[in-house]
Coordinates of C-alpha atoms and ligand atoms in Angstrom, one line a residue:
X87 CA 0.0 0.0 0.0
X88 CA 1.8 3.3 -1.1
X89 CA 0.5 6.9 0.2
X90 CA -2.0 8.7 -2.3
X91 CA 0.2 11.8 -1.1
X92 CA 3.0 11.4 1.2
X93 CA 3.4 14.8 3.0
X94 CA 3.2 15.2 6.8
X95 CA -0.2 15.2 8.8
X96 CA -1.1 18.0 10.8
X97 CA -3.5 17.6 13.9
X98 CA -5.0 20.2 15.6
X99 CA -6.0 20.7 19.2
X100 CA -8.4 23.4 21.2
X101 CA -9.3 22.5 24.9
X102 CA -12.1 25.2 23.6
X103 CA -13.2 23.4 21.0
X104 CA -15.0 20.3 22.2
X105 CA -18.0 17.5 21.3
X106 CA -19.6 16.9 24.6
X107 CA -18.6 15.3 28.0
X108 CA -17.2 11.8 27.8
X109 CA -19.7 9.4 29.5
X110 CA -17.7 7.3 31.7
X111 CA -20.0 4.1 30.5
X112 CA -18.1 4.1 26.9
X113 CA -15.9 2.1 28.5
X114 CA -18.2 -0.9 29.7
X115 CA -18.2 -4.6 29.0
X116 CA -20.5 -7.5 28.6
X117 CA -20.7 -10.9 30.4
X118 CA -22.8 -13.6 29.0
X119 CA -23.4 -17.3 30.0
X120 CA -21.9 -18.3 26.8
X121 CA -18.5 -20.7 26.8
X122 CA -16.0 -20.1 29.0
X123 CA -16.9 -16.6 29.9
X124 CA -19.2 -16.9 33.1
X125 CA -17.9 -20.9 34.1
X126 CA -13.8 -20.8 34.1
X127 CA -14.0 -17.3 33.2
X128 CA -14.6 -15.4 35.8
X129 CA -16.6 -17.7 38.0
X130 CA -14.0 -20.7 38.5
X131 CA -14.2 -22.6 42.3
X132 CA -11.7 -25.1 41.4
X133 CA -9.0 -22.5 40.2
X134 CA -5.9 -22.1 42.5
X135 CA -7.1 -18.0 41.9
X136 CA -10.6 -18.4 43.0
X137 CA -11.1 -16.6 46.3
X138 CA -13.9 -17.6 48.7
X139 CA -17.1 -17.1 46.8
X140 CA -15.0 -19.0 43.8
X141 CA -14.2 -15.7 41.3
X142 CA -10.8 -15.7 40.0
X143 CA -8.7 -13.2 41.6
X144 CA -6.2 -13.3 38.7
X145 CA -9.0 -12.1 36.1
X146 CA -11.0 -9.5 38.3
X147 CA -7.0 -8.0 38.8
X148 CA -7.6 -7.3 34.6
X149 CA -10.9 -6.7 35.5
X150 CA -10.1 -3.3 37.6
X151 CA -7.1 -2.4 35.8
X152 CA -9.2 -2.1 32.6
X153 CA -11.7 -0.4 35.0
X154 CA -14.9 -1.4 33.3
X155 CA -17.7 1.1 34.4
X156 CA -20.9 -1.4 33.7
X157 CA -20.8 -5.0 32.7
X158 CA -24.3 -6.0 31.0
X159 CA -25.2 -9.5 32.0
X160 CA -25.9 -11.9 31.6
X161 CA -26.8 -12.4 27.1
X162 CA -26.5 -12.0 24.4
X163 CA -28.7 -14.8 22.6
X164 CA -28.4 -16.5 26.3
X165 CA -30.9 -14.1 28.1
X166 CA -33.4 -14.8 25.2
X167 CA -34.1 -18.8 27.0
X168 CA -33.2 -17.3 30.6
X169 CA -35.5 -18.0 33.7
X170 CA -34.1 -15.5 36.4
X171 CA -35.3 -17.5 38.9
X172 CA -33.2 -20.7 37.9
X173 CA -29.8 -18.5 39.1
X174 CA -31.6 -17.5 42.7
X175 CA -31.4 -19.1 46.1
X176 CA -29.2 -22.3 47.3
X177 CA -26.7 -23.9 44.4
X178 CA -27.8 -27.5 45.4
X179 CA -31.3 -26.8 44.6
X180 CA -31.2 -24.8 41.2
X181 CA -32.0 -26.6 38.2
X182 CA -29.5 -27.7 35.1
X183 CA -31.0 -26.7 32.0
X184 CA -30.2 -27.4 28.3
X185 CA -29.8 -23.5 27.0
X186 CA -31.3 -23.9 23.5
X187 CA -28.8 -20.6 22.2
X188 CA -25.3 -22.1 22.4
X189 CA -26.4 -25.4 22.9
X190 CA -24.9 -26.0 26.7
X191 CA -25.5 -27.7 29.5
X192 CA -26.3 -24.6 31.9
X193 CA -25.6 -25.3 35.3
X194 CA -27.2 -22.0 37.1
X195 CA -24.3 -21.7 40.0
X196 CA -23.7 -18.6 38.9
X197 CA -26.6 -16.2 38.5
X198 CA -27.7 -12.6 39.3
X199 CA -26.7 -12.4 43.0
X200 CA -23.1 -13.6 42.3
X201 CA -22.8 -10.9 39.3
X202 CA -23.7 -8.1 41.7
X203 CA -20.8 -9.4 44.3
X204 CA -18.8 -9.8 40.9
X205 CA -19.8 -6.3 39.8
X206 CA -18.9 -5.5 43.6
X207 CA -15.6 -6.6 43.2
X208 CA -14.5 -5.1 40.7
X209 CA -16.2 -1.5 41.1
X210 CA -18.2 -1.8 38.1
X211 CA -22.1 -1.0 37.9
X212 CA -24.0 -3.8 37.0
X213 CA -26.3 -3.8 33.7
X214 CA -29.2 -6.6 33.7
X215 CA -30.7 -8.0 30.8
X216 CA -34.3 -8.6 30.9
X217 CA -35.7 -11.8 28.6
X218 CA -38.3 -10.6 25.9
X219 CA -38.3 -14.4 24.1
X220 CA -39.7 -16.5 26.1
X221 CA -39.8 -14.1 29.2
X222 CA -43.3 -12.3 29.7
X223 CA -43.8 -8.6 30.9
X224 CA -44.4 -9.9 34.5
X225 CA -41.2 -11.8 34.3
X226 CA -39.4 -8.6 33.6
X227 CA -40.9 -6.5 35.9
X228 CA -40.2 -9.1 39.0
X229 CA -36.7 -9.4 38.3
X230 CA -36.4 -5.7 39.3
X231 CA -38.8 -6.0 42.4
X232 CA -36.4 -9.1 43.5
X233 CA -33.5 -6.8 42.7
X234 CA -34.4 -3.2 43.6
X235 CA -37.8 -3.2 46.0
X236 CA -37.5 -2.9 49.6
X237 CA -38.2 -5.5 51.6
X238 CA -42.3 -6.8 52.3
X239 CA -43.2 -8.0 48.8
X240 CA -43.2 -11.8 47.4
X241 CA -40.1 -10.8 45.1
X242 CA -38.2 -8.3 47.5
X243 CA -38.5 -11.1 50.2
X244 CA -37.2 -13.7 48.7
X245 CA -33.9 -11.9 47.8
X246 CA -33.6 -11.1 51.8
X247 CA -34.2 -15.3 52.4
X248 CA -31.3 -15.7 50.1
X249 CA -29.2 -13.1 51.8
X250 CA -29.9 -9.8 50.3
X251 CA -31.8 -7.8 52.5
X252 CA -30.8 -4.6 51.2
X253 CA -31.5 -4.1 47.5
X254 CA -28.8 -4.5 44.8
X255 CA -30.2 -0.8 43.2
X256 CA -29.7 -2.1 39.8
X257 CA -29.5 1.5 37.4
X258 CA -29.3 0.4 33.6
X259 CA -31.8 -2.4 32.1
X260 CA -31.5 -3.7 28.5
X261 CA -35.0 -4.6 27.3
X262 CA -34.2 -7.8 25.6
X263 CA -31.4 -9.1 23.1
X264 CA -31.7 -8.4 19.3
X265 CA -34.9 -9.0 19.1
X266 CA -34.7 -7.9 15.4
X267 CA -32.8 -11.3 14.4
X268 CA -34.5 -14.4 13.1
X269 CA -32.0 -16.3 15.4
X270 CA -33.0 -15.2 18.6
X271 CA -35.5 -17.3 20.6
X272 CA -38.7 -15.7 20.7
X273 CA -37.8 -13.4 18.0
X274 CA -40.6 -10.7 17.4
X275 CA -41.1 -8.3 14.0
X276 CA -40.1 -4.5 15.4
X277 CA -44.4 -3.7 15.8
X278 CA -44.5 -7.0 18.1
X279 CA -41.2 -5.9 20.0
X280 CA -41.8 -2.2 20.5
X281 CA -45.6 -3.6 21.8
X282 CA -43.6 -6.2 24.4
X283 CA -41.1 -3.7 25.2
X284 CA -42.9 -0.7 25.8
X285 CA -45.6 -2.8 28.5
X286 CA -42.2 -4.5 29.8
X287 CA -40.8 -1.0 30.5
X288 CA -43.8 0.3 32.1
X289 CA -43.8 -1.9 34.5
X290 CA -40.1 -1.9 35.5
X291 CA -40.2 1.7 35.6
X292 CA -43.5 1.6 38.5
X293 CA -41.2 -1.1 40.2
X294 CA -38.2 1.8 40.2
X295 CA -38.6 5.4 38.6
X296 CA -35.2 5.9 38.6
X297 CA -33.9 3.2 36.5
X298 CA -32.4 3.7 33.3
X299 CA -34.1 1.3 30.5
X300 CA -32.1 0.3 27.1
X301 CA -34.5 -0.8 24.2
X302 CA -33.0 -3.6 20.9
X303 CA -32.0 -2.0 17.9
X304 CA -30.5 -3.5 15.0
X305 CA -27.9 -6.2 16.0
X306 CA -26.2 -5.3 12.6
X307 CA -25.9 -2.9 10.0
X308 CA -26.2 -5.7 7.6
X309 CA -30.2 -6.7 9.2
X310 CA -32.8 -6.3 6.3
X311 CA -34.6 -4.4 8.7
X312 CA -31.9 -2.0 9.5
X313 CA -32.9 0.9 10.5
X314 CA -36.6 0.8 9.9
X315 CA -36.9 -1.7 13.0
X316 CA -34.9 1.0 14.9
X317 CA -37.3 3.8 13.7
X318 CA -40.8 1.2 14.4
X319 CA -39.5 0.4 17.9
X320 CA -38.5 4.0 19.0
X321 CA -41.7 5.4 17.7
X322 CA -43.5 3.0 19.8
X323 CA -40.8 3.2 22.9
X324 CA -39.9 6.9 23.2
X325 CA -41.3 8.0 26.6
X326 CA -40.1 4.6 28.3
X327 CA -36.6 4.3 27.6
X328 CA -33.4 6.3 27.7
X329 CA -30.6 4.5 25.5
X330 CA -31.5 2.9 21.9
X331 CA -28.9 0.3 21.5
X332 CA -26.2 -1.0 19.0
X333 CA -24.4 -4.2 18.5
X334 CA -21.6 -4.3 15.7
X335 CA -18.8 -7.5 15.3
X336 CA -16.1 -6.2 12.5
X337 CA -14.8 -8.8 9.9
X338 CA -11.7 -9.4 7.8
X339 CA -12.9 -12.4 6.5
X340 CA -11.9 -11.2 2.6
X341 CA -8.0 -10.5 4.4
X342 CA -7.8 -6.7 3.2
X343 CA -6.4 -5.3 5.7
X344 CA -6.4 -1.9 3.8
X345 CA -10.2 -2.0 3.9
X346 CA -10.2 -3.6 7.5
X347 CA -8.2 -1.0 8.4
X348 CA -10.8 2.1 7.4
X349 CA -13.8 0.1 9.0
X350 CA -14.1 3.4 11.3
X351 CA -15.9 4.5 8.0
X352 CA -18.6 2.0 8.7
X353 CA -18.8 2.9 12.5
X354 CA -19.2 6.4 11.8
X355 CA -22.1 5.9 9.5
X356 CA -23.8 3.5 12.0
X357 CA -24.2 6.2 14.3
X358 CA -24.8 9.1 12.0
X359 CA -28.1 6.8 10.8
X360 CA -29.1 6.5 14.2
X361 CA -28.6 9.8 15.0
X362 CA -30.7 10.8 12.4
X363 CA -33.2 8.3 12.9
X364 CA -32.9 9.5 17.4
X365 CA -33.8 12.8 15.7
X366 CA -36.3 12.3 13.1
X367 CA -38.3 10.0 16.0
X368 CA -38.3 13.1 18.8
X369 CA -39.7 15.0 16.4
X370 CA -42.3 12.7 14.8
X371 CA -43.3 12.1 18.6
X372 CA -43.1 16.2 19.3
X373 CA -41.1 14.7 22.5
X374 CA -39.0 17.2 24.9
X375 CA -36.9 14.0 25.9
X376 CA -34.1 12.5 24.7
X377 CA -33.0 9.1 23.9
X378 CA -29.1 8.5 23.2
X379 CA -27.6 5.2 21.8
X380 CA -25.8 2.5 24.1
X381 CA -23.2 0.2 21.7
X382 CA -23.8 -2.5 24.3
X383 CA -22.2 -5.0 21.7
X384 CA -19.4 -4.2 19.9
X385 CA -16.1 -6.2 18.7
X386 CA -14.1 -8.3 16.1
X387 CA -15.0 -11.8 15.6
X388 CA -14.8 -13.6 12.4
X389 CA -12.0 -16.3 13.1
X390 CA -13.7 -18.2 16.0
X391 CA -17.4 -17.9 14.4
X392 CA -17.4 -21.6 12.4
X393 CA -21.0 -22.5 13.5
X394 CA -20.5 -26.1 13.7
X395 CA -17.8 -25.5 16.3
X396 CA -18.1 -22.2 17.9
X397 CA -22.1 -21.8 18.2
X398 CA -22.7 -25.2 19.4
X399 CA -21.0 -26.5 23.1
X400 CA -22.8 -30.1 22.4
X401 CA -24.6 -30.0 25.5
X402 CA -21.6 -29.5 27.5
X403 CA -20.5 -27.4 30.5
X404 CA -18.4 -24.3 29.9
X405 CA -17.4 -25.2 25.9
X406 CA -14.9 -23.5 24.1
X407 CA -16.8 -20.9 22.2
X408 CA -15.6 -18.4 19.8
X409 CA -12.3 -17.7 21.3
X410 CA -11.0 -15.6 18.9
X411 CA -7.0 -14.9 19.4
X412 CA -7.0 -11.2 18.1
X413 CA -3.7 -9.9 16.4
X414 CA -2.3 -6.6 15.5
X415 CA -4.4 -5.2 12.4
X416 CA -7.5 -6.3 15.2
X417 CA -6.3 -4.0 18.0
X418 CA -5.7 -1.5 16.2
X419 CA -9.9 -1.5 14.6
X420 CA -10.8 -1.9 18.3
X421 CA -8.7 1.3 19.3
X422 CA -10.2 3.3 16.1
X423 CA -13.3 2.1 17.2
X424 CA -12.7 4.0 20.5
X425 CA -11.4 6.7 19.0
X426 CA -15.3 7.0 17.3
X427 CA -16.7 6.5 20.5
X428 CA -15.2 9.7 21.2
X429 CA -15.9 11.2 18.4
X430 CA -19.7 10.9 19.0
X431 CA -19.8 11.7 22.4
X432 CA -22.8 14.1 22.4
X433 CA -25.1 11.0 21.4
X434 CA -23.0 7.7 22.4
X435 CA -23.3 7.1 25.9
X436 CA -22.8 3.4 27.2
X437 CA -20.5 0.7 25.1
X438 CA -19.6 -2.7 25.8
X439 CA -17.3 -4.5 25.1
X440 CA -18.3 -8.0 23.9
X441 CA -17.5 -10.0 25.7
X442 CA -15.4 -9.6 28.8
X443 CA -13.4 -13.0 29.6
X444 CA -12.6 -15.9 26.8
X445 CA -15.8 -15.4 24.5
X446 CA -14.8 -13.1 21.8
X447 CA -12.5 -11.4 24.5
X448 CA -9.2 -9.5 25.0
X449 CA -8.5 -12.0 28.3
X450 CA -8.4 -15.4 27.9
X451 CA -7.9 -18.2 30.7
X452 CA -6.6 -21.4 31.2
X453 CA -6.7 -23.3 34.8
X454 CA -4.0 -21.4 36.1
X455 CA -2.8 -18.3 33.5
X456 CA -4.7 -15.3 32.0
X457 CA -3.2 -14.2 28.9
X458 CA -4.0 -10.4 27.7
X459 CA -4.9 -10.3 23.6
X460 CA -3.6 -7.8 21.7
X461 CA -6.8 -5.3 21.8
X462 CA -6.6 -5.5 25.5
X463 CA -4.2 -2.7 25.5
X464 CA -6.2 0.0 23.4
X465 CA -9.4 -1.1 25.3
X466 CA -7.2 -0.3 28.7
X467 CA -5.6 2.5 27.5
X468 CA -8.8 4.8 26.4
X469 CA -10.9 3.9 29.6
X470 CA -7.6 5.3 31.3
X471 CA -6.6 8.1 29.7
X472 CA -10.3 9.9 28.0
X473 CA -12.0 11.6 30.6
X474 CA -13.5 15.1 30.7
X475 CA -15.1 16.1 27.7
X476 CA -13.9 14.7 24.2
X477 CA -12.4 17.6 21.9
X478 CA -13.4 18.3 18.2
X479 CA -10.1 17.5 16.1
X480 CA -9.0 18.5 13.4
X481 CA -7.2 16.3 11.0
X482 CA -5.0 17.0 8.1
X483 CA -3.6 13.4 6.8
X484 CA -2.2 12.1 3.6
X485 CA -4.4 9.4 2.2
X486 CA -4.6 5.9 0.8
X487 CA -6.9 3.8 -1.3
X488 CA -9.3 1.0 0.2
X489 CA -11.6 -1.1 -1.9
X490 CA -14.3 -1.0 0.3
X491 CA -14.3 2.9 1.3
X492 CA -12.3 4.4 -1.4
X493 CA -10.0 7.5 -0.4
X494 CA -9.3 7.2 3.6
X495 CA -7.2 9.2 5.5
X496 CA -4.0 7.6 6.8
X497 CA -4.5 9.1 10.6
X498 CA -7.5 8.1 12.6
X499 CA -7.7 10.4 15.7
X500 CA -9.7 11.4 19.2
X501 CA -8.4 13.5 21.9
X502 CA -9.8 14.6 25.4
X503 CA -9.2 16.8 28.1
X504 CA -10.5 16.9 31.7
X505 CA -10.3 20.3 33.3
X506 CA -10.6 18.7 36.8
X507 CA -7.3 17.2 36.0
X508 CA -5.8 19.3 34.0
X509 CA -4.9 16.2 31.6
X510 CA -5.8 15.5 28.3
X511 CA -5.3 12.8 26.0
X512 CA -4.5 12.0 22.0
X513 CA -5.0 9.0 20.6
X514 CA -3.7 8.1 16.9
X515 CA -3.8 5.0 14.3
X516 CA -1.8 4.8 11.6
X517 CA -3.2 2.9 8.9
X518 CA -0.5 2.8 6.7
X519 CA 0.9 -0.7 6.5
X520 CA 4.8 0.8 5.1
X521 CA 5.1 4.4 6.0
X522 CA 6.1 6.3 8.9
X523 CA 4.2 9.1 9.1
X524 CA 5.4 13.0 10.2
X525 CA 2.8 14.2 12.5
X526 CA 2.7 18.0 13.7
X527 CA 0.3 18.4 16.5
X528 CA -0.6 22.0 17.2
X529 CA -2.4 23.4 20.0
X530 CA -4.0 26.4 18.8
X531 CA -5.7 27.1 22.6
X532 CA -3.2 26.7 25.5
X533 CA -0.6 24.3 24.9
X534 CA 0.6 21.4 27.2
X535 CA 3.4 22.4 29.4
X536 CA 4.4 18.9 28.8
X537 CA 4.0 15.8 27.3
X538 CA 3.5 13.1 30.3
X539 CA 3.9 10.1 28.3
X540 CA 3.8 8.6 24.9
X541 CA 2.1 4.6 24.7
X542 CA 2.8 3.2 21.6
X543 CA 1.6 -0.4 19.8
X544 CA 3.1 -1.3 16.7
X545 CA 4.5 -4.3 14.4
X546 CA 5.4 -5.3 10.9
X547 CA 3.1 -8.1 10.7
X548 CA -0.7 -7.3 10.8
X549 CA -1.3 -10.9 12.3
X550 CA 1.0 -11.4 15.4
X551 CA -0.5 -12.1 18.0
X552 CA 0.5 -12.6 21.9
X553 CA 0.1 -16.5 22.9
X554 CA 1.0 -18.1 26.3
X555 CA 4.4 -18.9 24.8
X556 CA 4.8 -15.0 23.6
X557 CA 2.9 -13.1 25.5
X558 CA 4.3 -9.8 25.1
X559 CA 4.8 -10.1 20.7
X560 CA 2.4 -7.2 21.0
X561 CA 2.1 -4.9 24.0
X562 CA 2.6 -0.6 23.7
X563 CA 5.7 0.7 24.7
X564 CA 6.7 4.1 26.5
X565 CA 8.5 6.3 24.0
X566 CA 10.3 9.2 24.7
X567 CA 8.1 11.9 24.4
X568 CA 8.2 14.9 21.8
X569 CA 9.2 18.5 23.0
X570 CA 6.3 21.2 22.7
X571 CA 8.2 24.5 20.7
X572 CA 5.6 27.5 19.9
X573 CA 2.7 25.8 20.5
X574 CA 3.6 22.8 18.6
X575 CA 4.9 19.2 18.6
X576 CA 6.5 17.2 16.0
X577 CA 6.8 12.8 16.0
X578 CA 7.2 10.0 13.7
X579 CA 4.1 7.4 13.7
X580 CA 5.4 4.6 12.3
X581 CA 3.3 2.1 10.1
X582 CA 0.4 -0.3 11.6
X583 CA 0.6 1.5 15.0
X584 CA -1.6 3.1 17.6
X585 CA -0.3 5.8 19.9
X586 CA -2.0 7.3 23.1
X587 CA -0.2 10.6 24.7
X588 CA -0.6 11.9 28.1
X589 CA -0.5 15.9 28.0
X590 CA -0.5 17.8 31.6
X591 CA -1.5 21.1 30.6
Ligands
LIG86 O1 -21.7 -11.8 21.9 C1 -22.1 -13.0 21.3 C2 -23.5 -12.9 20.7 O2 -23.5 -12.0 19.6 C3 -24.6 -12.4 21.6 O3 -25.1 -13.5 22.3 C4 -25.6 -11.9 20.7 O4 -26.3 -10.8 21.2 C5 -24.8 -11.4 19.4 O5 -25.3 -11.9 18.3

């Protein structure tokens, strides 16, 4: 791949000029009972890291460094089968089921008391999933009297006789899983959905007025119903839900990595639709309110997705699903994925990362190892460094050719700044597969009196990979940082690489 025009990029910085705040909840995850993700994932008894309710110290230490602010739990095309009440009360008397989605044995050990002490653990606020296949209204609405009710009700009771007393205050509830796709159990045409959805929310909502309620919305771009199903079930939802959500998993099954690459393209335009279509739908309605998106699924898997082998666990406990080993060319989509989440602050406000341990995920376990994938790092890196408000960029960049998106910029970029810390925060993808690129970044506002630190991932080869042999083929680097002169800084990005600086200003 050879630059269209191989001059310098300029970037340029105003802590004036900015999107919106950052919403803390961009950087989320997602938990599902699906392979080893739940069972030897997190939950593991028999591990020599479990501690004494049986999580695995080793993975919640990942857990909190990559400081997940929600975890949605627990499916996915799971949730769509789930009876809450199999995951309640004493272990010895809860049923095993056959879960009809992945085609597992389902044990129920772990169910939605243990995810709040998991969500406990690890600081993180929990987000329950409530099921709208075979799940009725009443169903729905239970689940968040057990959970959230004080106690002197059927529900609220019997979470005090398992040991709850106090309620778990659960905030953010997702109103089903991609109901939208033929696949899911109980699947419902968008009329039928918004219908369930909007009497499901009703009732949640008189359990708890202060709970935040997340409706389906396409579960791909590539949905013959996208984004008129997202349209039908607004219209019909408006006034009982606060976040319209997203789910997204990027391919390179054709191995173009130019194209892969530029996927960002496709991100963007994902949101811009349903921005237009969050729009067009509070005005149709002539509401005051406003609904914003939640991307409560969102990451690459195409490697592990062979459905004889990594959609169907043959009945057995914890199977080996889709546990995809991501490489270089896949970190860096995740971390301009990231970079879009910023980008689109003012309307993106919750996105998870799917899924959190094993199942497409950046940690993977064995019985007595985690290993961190390469997009754990970008993933890490953003939920450490963006806070504040995200800052409108402006991009100069020498371009390149894709097949899929034609002429794309070479840089991909997002910046932040928090004034309560007086840090801010660049992060930067090159594209380019053979060329170093000059960057001038110019603060045109108040410039950093320094440059704090400069994380950089990088490689020659778009696959490597980190493995339990190699774990560290791909992990970012500290470089030395660039002096600021006049305003201005000048580095060398060098091909296939993502870069995060830390700026004190
Ligand atoms: O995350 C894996 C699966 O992908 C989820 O169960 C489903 O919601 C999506 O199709």
């Amino acid at each position: 791949m050879s630059l269209a025009d191989s001059s310098k990029a300029e970037i340029y910085l105003d802590i004036n000029r900015v999107t919106s705040p950052i919403s803390p909840l961009l950087f989320s995850g997602f938990l599902e009972h699906m392979g080893r993700a739940i069972y030897e994932g997190i939950y593991d008894p028999s591990s020599p890291h479990a501690d004494a309710n049986g999580l695995r110290t080793d993975v919640l230490a990942l857990l909190r460094e990559v400081n997940y602010r929600a975890m949605r739990y627990p499916g996915g095309n799971f949730l769509s089968g789930y009876r809450w009440l199999d995951g309640v009360g004493p272990r010895d008397q809860r049923p095993r089921r056959r879960d009809l989605a992945w085609q597992t044995l389902e044990t129920n050990q772990f169910g939605t008391n243990e995810f709040i002490e998991f969500c406990r653990a690890i600081n993180t606020e929990p987000m329950l999933a409530v099921n709208m296949g075979t799940g009725t209204i009443q169903d729905a609405a239970n689940l968040v009297e057990y959970c959230n009710a004080p106690i002197g009700t059927q529900y609220a009771d019997l979470r005090a006789a398992h040991g709850y007393p106090d309620p778990h205050q659960v905030k953010y509830w997702c109103v089903g899983n991609e109901m939208d796709g033929p696949w899911q159990i109980g699947h419902l045409e968008a009329p039928e959905y918004g219908a369930k959805a909007r009497e499901a929310a009703k009732m949640m909502r008189w359990h708890d007025p202060s709970i935040k309620l997340v409706l389906c919305g396409s579960s791909s771009t590539g949905m013959p119903t996208y984004p008129e199903w997202d349209r039908i079930a607004l219209e019909m939802c408006w006034e009982q839900v606060d976040y319209h959500s997203m789910h997204y998993y990027a391919t390179n099954r054709e191995n173009d990595t130019a194209s892969y690459l530029a996927l960002a393209a496709e991100f963007e335009s994902f949101v811009d639709t349903l921005t237009g279509v969050l729009r067009y739908v509070k005005a149709k309605n002539r509401s005051k309110r406003d609904v914003f998106l939640s991307w409560d699924e969102w990451n690459v898997w195409y490697k592990a997705t062979r459905p004889e082998v990594d959609f169907r666990g043959d009945w057995k406990e914890a199977p080996h699903l889709s546990e995809e080993v991501y490489n270089l060319e896949d970190a860096l989509v995740v971390a301009q994925w990231l970079n879009v989440f910023l980008r689109h602050t003012d309307v993106l406000k919750i996105a998870c990362v799917a899924q959190a341990v094993n199942t497409i995920s950046p940690i993977h376990t064995t019985r007595d190892r985690v290993l961190k994938h390469t997009t754990y790092y970008p993933i890490m890196l953003f939920s450490k460094l963006a806070s504040g408000t995200a800052l409108d960029v402006a991009v100069k960049s020498p371009h390149y050719q894709t097949q899929k998106f034609g002429d794309m910029p070479v840089l991909d970029v997002s910046a932040s700044y928090d004034e309560s810390t007086r840090a801010g925060a660049i992060f930067i993808v090159n594209r380019s597969q053979s060329e170093n690129v000059p960057v001038e970044l110019h603060w045109q506002d108040r410039a950093p009196w320094k440059i704090a630190a400069v994380h950089q991932m990088s490689g020659s080869d778009p696959k490597a990979f980190n493995s339990l042999e190699n774990p560290g083929e791909i992990v970012p680097i500290m470089i030395t940082p660039p002096t600021i002169e006049d305003g201005c800084a000048q580095m060398l990005l060098p091909p296939l690489s993502f870069t995060a600086l830390e700026m004190c200003l």
